[in-house]
Amino acid sequence: MRTHKEFIILDHAYFIHSPHNLIDMYRIFLLLVCLFSVLSCFSQQTLRAAASKRVITPDPLLPVSGGVGIPKPVDKKQGDLYVRALVLEEGATRVAIVCLDNLGWPSVLGDRSRALISGIPAENILISATHTHSAPDAYAFVDEQGNTGANFEYLDYCVKQVADAVNEAIEQLQPAELRMAVGEAKGKIAFNYYAPDLYDPRCGVIQVVGKSEKDIIATLVNYAIHPEVLGSKRGILSPDLCGPLCTEIENSTGGMAIFINSALGGMVTADNRGPDGESVGTWAECIRIGELLADEALRIVKDAPIQENPLLSCISREVSFPVESELMRAIIMSSPLGIKISDDFNLTTKVNLINIGQGQILTIPGEALPNIGYYLKRKMKGQYNFLFGLTNDAFGYILTEVDFNSFKRYDYITRTSLGERTGEIYIKNALELLAENPSPQAKQ
């Protein structure tokens, strides 16, 4: 008579040697191999990216805006206006970086585009403007009689083109890698009109590379400059120097170019000074400056190493600013766009902090002065740091309270800022975002 222990041994032997059970074990083995492969893929999720653009040149041409006031009539164009979109994805995180050829793009229009975009959280869609002074009015500024020169059909069209560009990029996402670099852009590109040497000459470049290093998906250029070579008074609709900049990069790389302005306030502008000191306001000068900046950006990023397995994160925070300026209150209250402002005259917008690979991006909802830009970059945690000005909103100039209403030179930028506390509130929130979130890093 067999003992209980002997029965167990015999049953075990039968299980091992049974053909049916051997097949079952083989199936389990294959299942485990597949499971480990899937888990390995998830642990090594690669960055995906795509870029898309749309022409937004009005036909027929529309008057152009260089700031507060009724737009100026035009009779010709130089270059086309575009909306350009770059979408990045890593793991469950997607981010869209969008820029339009315009003076600024208020969130009331940006939010309408966000509502038409599927697959990306609204707070992860960054919408900025190049700050050309030769594009149609997007703020619907009114005159003393309450009339506006804005064309609402055109603004509706742009809202849809933003969404179309982003949605198309989402559909075309592909595996990608990154190059990043920051360096001084050399040559006669920008200067500070108020104090020539008080500007940041550094140019930040993010290049998104496809399956091979020669397959460039997009090149993003981040640099502080007012694209106002032509301005609004020459009867020309134009992307200004940003057009030739993007064309030069696209011709050189085969991928899309996107320009994002930086801390350009007070008054970092294009260096179009002629030999006699007078401004050279020609399309040829736009080409000279734009192509020079493009060539410098490509030089800066040329030898940058590929970043392997870059992580991507996007944090947003709502920030409220008191509107203390009587001029800005009047503009906002009279705007037919329906810009939201509280009963106690506070505006709320979003500020983003993005970590991507070894880079860090901080958005600015306006035109910060260069000293603010220098300070923030010094406090940021990336090996490569980028400031995206005029992003998510464009609330005029952003000054520290010690700069506000100080030098006579600052009279204009003081009047066209929200108020004395804008800079301090923004800096406080930016520093808190930096303190509360980790440094950028690559996936191990």
Coordinates of C-alpha atoms in Angstrom, one line a residue:
M1 CA 0.0 0.0 0.0
R2 CA 1.4 3.4 -1.1
T3 CA 1.9 6.1 1.5
H4 CA 0.4 9.6 1.0
K5 CA 3.9 10.8 0.2
E6 CA 4.4 8.3 -2.6
F7 CA 1.1 9.3 -4.2
I8 CA 2.2 12.9 -4.2
I9 CA 5.5 11.9 -5.9
L10 CA 3.7 9.8 -8.5
D11 CA 1.1 12.6 -9.2
H12 CA 4.0 15.1 -9.7
A13 CA 5.8 12.7 -12.1
Y14 CA 2.6 12.2 -14.1
F15 CA 2.0 16.0 -14.3
I16 CA 5.6 16.5 -15.6
H17 CA 5.6 13.7 -18.2
S18 CA 2.0 14.1 -19.4
P19 CA 2.1 15.5 -23.1
H20 CA -0.9 17.7 -22.5
N21 CA 0.7 19.3 -19.5
L22 CA 4.0 19.8 -21.3
I23 CA 2.1 21.8 -23.9
D24 CA 0.4 23.8 -21.2
M25 CA 3.7 24.6 -19.6
Y26 CA 5.2 25.7 -22.9
R27 CA 2.2 28.0 -23.4
I28 CA 2.7 29.5 -19.9
F29 CA 6.4 30.0 -20.7
L30 CA 5.6 31.9 -24.0
L31 CA 3.0 34.0 -22.1
L32 CA 5.6 35.0 -19.5
V33 CA 8.1 35.8 -22.2
C34 CA 5.5 38.1 -24.0
L35 CA 4.6 39.7 -20.6
F36 CA 8.2 40.5 -19.8
S37 CA 8.6 41.9 -23.3
V38 CA 5.6 44.2 -22.9
L39 CA 6.8 45.3 -19.5
S40 CA 10.2 46.0 -20.9
C41 CA 8.7 48.1 -23.7
F42 CA 6.7 50.1 -21.2
S43 CA 9.9 50.7 -19.1
Q44 CA 11.7 51.9 -22.2
Q45 CA 8.9 54.0 -23.7
T46 CA 10.5 56.3 -26.2
L47 CA 9.7 59.9 -27.0
R48 CA 7.3 60.4 -29.9
A49 CA 6.9 63.7 -31.7
A50 CA 5.4 65.3 -34.8
A51 CA 5.0 68.8 -36.2
S52 CA 2.4 70.5 -38.4
K53 CA 1.7 74.0 -39.7
R54 CA -1.0 76.0 -41.4
V55 CA -0.9 79.2 -43.4
I56 CA -3.0 81.9 -41.7
T57 CA -2.4 84.8 -44.1
P58 CA -5.7 86.6 -44.6
D59 CA -7.2 86.8 -48.1
P60 CA -7.9 89.6 -48.8
L61 CA -5.3 91.2 -46.7
L62 CA -6.3 92.8 -43.4
P63 CA -5.0 95.9 -41.5
V64 CA -2.2 95.1 -39.0
S65 CA -1.6 95.9 -35.4
G66 CA 1.6 97.0 -33.7
G67 CA 0.0 97.5 -30.3
V68 CA -2.8 99.5 -28.6
G69 CA -5.0 101.3 -31.1
I70 CA -6.8 100.7 -34.4
P71 CA -5.0 98.5 -36.9
K72 CA -3.2 100.2 -39.9
P73 CA -4.2 99.5 -43.5
V74 CA -1.9 97.5 -45.8
D75 CA -1.6 97.1 -49.5
K76 CA 0.8 94.2 -49.8
K77 CA 2.4 91.3 -47.9
Q78 CA 5.9 90.0 -47.5
G79 CA 6.0 86.4 -46.5
D80 CA 3.1 84.3 -45.2
L81 CA 1.7 84.2 -41.6
Y82 CA 1.7 80.7 -40.1
V83 CA 0.5 78.7 -37.1
R84 CA 3.1 76.1 -36.2
A85 CA 2.6 73.2 -33.8
L86 CA 5.0 70.7 -32.2
V87 CA 3.5 67.8 -30.2
L88 CA 5.6 65.7 -27.9
E89 CA 4.7 62.5 -26.1
E90 CA 6.4 60.3 -23.6
G91 CA 4.5 57.6 -21.7
A92 CA 1.1 59.0 -20.7
T93 CA 2.2 62.7 -21.1
R94 CA 1.5 64.7 -24.2
V95 CA 2.4 68.4 -24.7
A96 CA 1.7 70.7 -27.6
I97 CA 3.8 73.8 -28.3
V98 CA 2.0 76.2 -30.7
C99 CA 3.0 79.6 -32.0
L100 CA 1.2 82.0 -34.3
D101 CA 2.6 84.9 -36.3
N102 CA 0.8 87.6 -34.3
L103 CA 1.4 90.4 -31.8
G104 CA -0.1 88.3 -29.1
W105 CA -2.7 85.6 -28.6
P106 CA -5.1 86.0 -25.7
S107 CA -6.2 82.9 -23.7
V108 CA -9.8 83.6 -24.6
L109 CA -8.9 82.6 -28.2
G110 CA -6.5 79.9 -27.1
D111 CA -9.1 78.2 -25.0
R112 CA -11.5 78.0 -28.0
S113 CA -8.8 76.1 -29.9
R114 CA -8.1 73.9 -26.8
A115 CA -11.7 72.8 -26.8
L116 CA -11.3 71.5 -30.4
I117 CA -8.2 69.4 -29.7
S118 CA -8.6 65.8 -28.6
G119 CA -5.9 63.7 -27.0
I120 CA -4.1 66.4 -25.0
P121 CA -5.2 68.0 -21.7
A122 CA -6.0 71.7 -22.2
E123 CA -3.4 72.7 -19.6
N124 CA -0.7 70.9 -21.6
I125 CA -1.4 73.0 -24.8
L126 CA 1.0 76.0 -24.8
I127 CA -0.1 78.7 -27.3
S128 CA 2.2 81.7 -27.9
A129 CA 2.8 84.4 -30.5
T130 CA 6.0 85.5 -32.3
H131 CA 5.1 89.1 -31.6
T132 CA 5.3 90.4 -35.2
H133 CA 3.9 93.9 -35.4
S134 CA 2.6 93.3 -38.9
A135 CA -0.3 90.9 -38.4
P136 CA -4.1 91.4 -37.9
D137 CA -5.4 92.6 -34.5
A138 CA -6.1 89.6 -32.2
Y139 CA -7.1 91.7 -29.2
A140 CA -10.0 93.7 -30.8
F141 CA -8.7 97.0 -29.5
V142 CA -11.4 99.7 -29.6
D143 CA -11.3 103.4 -30.3
E144 CA -12.9 106.2 -28.2
Q145 CA -16.2 105.5 -30.0
G146 CA -16.1 101.7 -29.1
N147 CA -15.3 100.7 -32.7
T148 CA -12.8 97.9 -33.4
G149 CA -10.7 97.1 -36.4
A150 CA -10.5 93.4 -35.6
N151 CA -11.9 90.9 -38.1
F152 CA -13.7 88.2 -36.1
E153 CA -14.1 85.9 -39.1
Y154 CA -10.3 85.9 -39.4
L155 CA -9.9 85.2 -35.7
D156 CA -12.4 82.3 -35.9
Y157 CA -10.4 80.9 -38.8
C158 CA -7.1 81.1 -36.8
V159 CA -8.8 79.4 -33.9
K160 CA -9.7 76.4 -36.1
Q161 CA -6.3 76.3 -37.8
V162 CA -4.5 76.1 -34.4
A163 CA -6.7 73.1 -33.5
D164 CA -6.2 71.5 -37.0
A165 CA -2.4 71.8 -36.8
V166 CA -2.3 70.2 -33.4
N167 CA -4.7 67.4 -34.2
E168 CA -2.8 66.6 -37.4
A169 CA 0.5 66.4 -35.4
I170 CA -1.1 64.0 -32.9
E171 CA -2.1 61.7 -35.8
Q172 CA 1.5 61.7 -37.1
L173 CA 3.4 61.0 -33.9
Q174 CA 6.5 58.9 -34.5
P175 CA 9.5 57.8 -32.4
A176 CA 11.9 60.7 -31.9
E177 CA 15.0 61.8 -30.0
L178 CA 16.2 65.2 -28.9
R179 CA 19.2 67.5 -29.3
M180 CA 19.4 70.6 -27.1
A181 CA 21.8 73.5 -26.8
V182 CA 22.1 77.0 -25.5
G183 CA 24.7 79.4 -26.7
E184 CA 25.4 83.0 -27.7
A185 CA 23.9 84.1 -31.0
K186 CA 26.6 86.2 -32.6
G187 CA 26.3 89.0 -35.0
K188 CA 24.0 92.0 -35.5
I189 CA 20.7 90.4 -34.4
A190 CA 19.2 92.2 -31.4
F191 CA 19.9 95.0 -28.9
N192 CA 18.1 96.9 -26.2
Y193 CA 16.7 100.1 -27.6
Y194 CA 16.7 101.6 -24.1
A195 CA 20.2 100.5 -23.1
P196 CA 22.0 98.8 -26.0
D197 CA 23.9 96.1 -24.1
L198 CA 21.2 95.2 -21.6
Y199 CA 19.8 92.1 -23.4
D200 CA 20.3 88.3 -23.3
P201 CA 22.2 87.2 -26.4
R202 CA 21.7 83.5 -25.6
C203 CA 19.7 81.4 -28.1
G204 CA 18.1 78.1 -26.9
V205 CA 17.5 75.4 -29.5
I206 CA 15.5 72.2 -29.2
Q207 CA 15.9 69.9 -32.2
V208 CA 13.6 66.9 -32.6
V209 CA 15.1 64.1 -34.6
G210 CA 13.3 61.2 -36.2
K211 CA 14.4 57.6 -36.9
S212 CA 17.7 58.7 -38.3
E213 CA 19.8 61.7 -37.2
K214 CA 19.3 63.2 -40.7
D215 CA 15.5 63.0 -40.3
I216 CA 14.7 66.3 -38.6
I217 CA 11.1 66.6 -37.4
A218 CA 11.3 70.2 -36.0
T219 CA 13.8 72.8 -34.8
L220 CA 12.6 75.1 -32.0
V221 CA 14.4 78.4 -31.6
N222 CA 14.0 80.4 -28.3
Y223 CA 15.4 83.9 -28.4
A224 CA 14.4 87.3 -27.1
I225 CA 13.6 89.9 -29.8
H226 CA 10.9 92.3 -31.0
P227 CA 10.2 91.3 -34.6
E228 CA 9.3 94.9 -35.6
V229 CA 11.7 95.6 -38.5
L230 CA 8.6 96.5 -40.7
G231 CA 6.2 97.4 -37.9
S232 CA 2.6 98.4 -38.6
K233 CA 3.1 101.7 -40.4
R234 CA 4.6 100.6 -43.8
G235 CA 1.4 99.2 -45.3
I236 CA 2.8 95.6 -45.2
L237 CA 1.4 92.4 -43.7
S238 CA 4.3 90.2 -42.7
P239 CA 5.7 87.7 -40.2
D240 CA 8.7 90.1 -40.1
L241 CA 12.1 88.5 -39.4
C242 CA 10.4 85.3 -38.1
G243 CA 9.4 84.3 -41.6
P244 CA 12.9 84.2 -43.1
L245 CA 14.2 82.6 -39.9
C246 CA 11.8 79.7 -40.2
T247 CA 12.3 79.4 -44.0
E248 CA 16.1 79.3 -43.7
I249 CA 15.9 76.5 -41.0
E250 CA 13.3 74.5 -43.0
N251 CA 15.4 74.7 -46.2
S252 CA 18.5 73.7 -44.3
T253 CA 17.0 70.8 -42.3
G254 CA 13.9 69.6 -44.1
G255 CA 11.9 69.8 -40.9
M256 CA 9.5 72.4 -39.5
A257 CA 10.8 75.4 -37.7
I258 CA 9.1 77.1 -34.8
F259 CA 10.2 80.4 -33.1
I260 CA 9.2 81.1 -29.5
N261 CA 10.1 84.5 -28.1
S262 CA 11.7 84.9 -24.7
A263 CA 12.1 87.7 -22.2
L264 CA 11.9 90.5 -24.8
G265 CA 10.5 93.4 -22.7
G266 CA 12.0 96.9 -22.1
M267 CA 13.0 97.1 -25.1
V268 CA 14.8 94.2 -26.7
T269 CA 14.4 94.6 -30.4
A270 CA 15.8 93.7 -33.8
D271 CA 19.1 95.4 -34.5
N272 CA 18.2 97.0 -37.7
R273 CA 20.3 100.2 -37.1
G274 CA 21.9 101.5 -40.3
P275 CA 25.3 103.2 -40.6
D276 CA 23.7 106.5 -39.7
G277 CA 22.0 105.1 -36.7
E278 CA 18.5 105.2 -38.4
S279 CA 16.3 102.1 -38.5
V280 CA 16.4 100.1 -41.7
G281 CA 12.7 99.1 -42.1
T282 CA 12.9 96.8 -45.2
W283 CA 12.0 93.3 -46.1
A284 CA 15.7 92.8 -47.0
E285 CA 16.6 93.6 -43.4
C286 CA 14.1 91.1 -42.2
I287 CA 15.8 88.5 -44.3
R288 CA 19.2 89.5 -43.1
I289 CA 18.3 89.3 -39.4
G290 CA 16.1 86.2 -39.7
E291 CA 18.6 84.2 -41.7
L292 CA 21.5 85.2 -39.4
L293 CA 19.5 84.1 -36.3
A294 CA 18.6 80.8 -38.1
D295 CA 22.2 80.1 -39.0
E296 CA 23.3 80.8 -35.5
A297 CA 20.7 78.5 -34.0
L298 CA 21.8 75.7 -36.3
R299 CA 25.4 76.3 -35.5
I300 CA 24.6 76.2 -31.7
V301 CA 22.7 72.9 -31.9
K302 CA 24.9 71.3 -34.6
D303 CA 27.2 69.3 -32.3
A304 CA 24.7 68.7 -29.5
P305 CA 24.6 65.0 -28.5
I306 CA 21.4 63.0 -28.8
Q307 CA 19.6 62.7 -25.5
E308 CA 18.6 59.1 -24.9
N309 CA 15.2 58.2 -23.4
P310 CA 14.2 61.7 -22.4
L311 CA 11.5 62.1 -19.8
L312 CA 8.6 64.5 -20.3
S313 CA 6.5 66.2 -17.7
C314 CA 4.2 69.3 -17.8
I315 CA 2.9 71.1 -14.7
S316 CA 0.5 74.1 -14.8
R317 CA -0.6 76.5 -12.2
E318 CA -3.2 79.3 -12.3
V319 CA -1.9 82.7 -11.4
S320 CA -3.9 85.8 -10.8
F321 CA -2.7 89.3 -11.5
P322 CA -4.3 92.6 -10.3
V323 CA -5.0 95.0 -13.2
E324 CA -3.8 98.3 -11.7
S325 CA -3.2 100.2 -14.9
E326 CA -6.1 102.4 -16.0
L327 CA -5.2 101.9 -19.7
M328 CA -5.1 98.1 -19.4
R329 CA -8.4 98.1 -17.4
A330 CA -10.0 100.1 -20.2
I331 CA -8.7 97.8 -22.9
I332 CA -9.8 94.6 -21.1
M333 CA -13.3 96.0 -20.1
S334 CA -14.0 97.3 -23.6
S335 CA -12.8 94.3 -25.5
P336 CA -15.5 92.5 -27.4
L337 CA -13.6 89.2 -27.1
G338 CA -15.0 88.7 -23.6
I339 CA -11.7 88.6 -21.7
K340 CA -12.6 87.4 -18.1
I341 CA -11.8 89.8 -15.3
S342 CA -13.0 89.6 -11.7
D343 CA -15.0 92.3 -10.0
D344 CA -11.9 93.4 -8.1
F345 CA -10.0 93.7 -11.4
N346 CA -7.9 90.5 -11.3
L347 CA -6.9 88.4 -14.4
T348 CA -6.1 84.7 -14.1
T349 CA -3.9 82.8 -16.5
K350 CA -1.8 79.6 -16.6
V351 CA 1.9 79.3 -16.1
N352 CA 3.6 76.1 -17.2
L353 CA 6.8 74.3 -16.2
I354 CA 8.0 71.6 -18.6
N355 CA 10.8 69.2 -18.0
I356 CA 12.0 67.5 -21.2
G357 CA 15.2 65.5 -21.2
Q358 CA 17.9 67.7 -19.8
G359 CA 15.9 70.8 -20.5
Q360 CA 13.5 72.9 -18.6
I361 CA 10.9 75.3 -20.0
L362 CA 9.1 78.0 -18.0
T363 CA 6.3 80.1 -19.7
I364 CA 5.7 83.8 -19.3
P365 CA 2.3 85.4 -20.0
G366 CA 3.7 88.6 -21.4
E367 CA 6.9 90.5 -22.2
A368 CA 9.2 90.2 -19.2
L369 CA 12.2 92.5 -19.0
P370 CA 15.6 90.9 -19.6
N371 CA 16.7 91.2 -15.9
I372 CA 13.7 89.0 -15.0
G373 CA 14.8 86.6 -17.7
Y374 CA 18.3 86.4 -16.4
Y375 CA 17.2 85.8 -12.9
L376 CA 14.8 83.0 -13.7
K377 CA 17.3 81.2 -15.9
R378 CA 19.7 81.3 -13.0
K379 CA 17.1 79.7 -10.7
M380 CA 16.0 77.0 -13.2
K381 CA 17.2 73.4 -12.8
G382 CA 17.9 72.2 -16.3
Q383 CA 21.2 71.8 -18.1
Y384 CA 19.4 73.8 -20.8
N385 CA 16.8 76.4 -19.7
F386 CA 14.2 78.0 -21.9
L387 CA 11.8 80.9 -21.3
F388 CA 8.7 80.9 -23.5
G389 CA 7.4 84.5 -23.5
L390 CA 4.0 85.6 -24.6
T391 CA 2.7 82.1 -23.9
N392 CA -0.9 81.3 -22.8
D393 CA -1.5 85.0 -22.6
A394 CA 0.2 88.3 -23.5
F395 CA -0.5 90.8 -20.7
G396 CA 1.8 93.5 -21.8
Y397 CA 5.2 94.2 -20.1
I398 CA 6.2 92.5 -16.9
L399 CA 8.5 94.7 -14.7
T400 CA 9.8 94.3 -11.2
E401 CA 8.3 96.8 -8.7
V402 CA 11.6 98.6 -8.5
D403 CA 11.6 99.1 -12.3
F404 CA 8.0 100.1 -12.5
N405 CA 7.4 103.8 -13.1
S406 CA 11.1 104.6 -12.6
F407 CA 13.2 105.8 -15.5
K408 CA 11.5 108.1 -18.1
R409 CA 12.5 105.4 -20.6
Y410 CA 10.1 103.1 -18.8
D411 CA 7.0 105.4 -19.1
Y412 CA 5.6 103.4 -22.0
I413 CA 6.2 99.9 -20.7
T414 CA 4.8 101.0 -17.3
R415 CA 1.6 102.3 -18.9
T416 CA 1.2 99.1 -20.9
S417 CA 1.8 96.7 -18.0
L418 CA -0.9 95.3 -15.7
G419 CA 0.7 97.1 -12.7
E420 CA 3.5 97.4 -10.2
R421 CA 3.0 94.0 -8.6
T422 CA 2.9 91.9 -11.9
G423 CA 6.6 91.0 -11.9
E424 CA 6.8 90.1 -8.2
I425 CA 3.7 87.9 -8.4
Y426 CA 5.0 86.2 -11.5
I427 CA 8.5 85.6 -10.1
K428 CA 7.1 84.3 -6.8
N429 CA 4.9 81.7 -8.6
A430 CA 7.7 80.7 -11.0
L431 CA 10.1 80.1 -8.1
E432 CA 7.4 78.0 -6.3
L433 CA 6.9 75.9 -9.4
L434 CA 10.6 75.3 -9.6
A435 CA 10.9 74.4 -5.9
E436 CA 8.0 72.1 -5.9
N437 CA 9.0 70.0 -8.9
P438 CA 12.1 67.8 -9.7
S439 CA 15.0 68.6 -11.9
P440 CA 14.8 67.4 -15.5
Q441 CA 16.5 64.0 -16.1
A442 CA 16.8 61.3 -18.7
K443 CA 15.2 57.9 -18.2
Q444 CA 17.6 55.3 -16.7

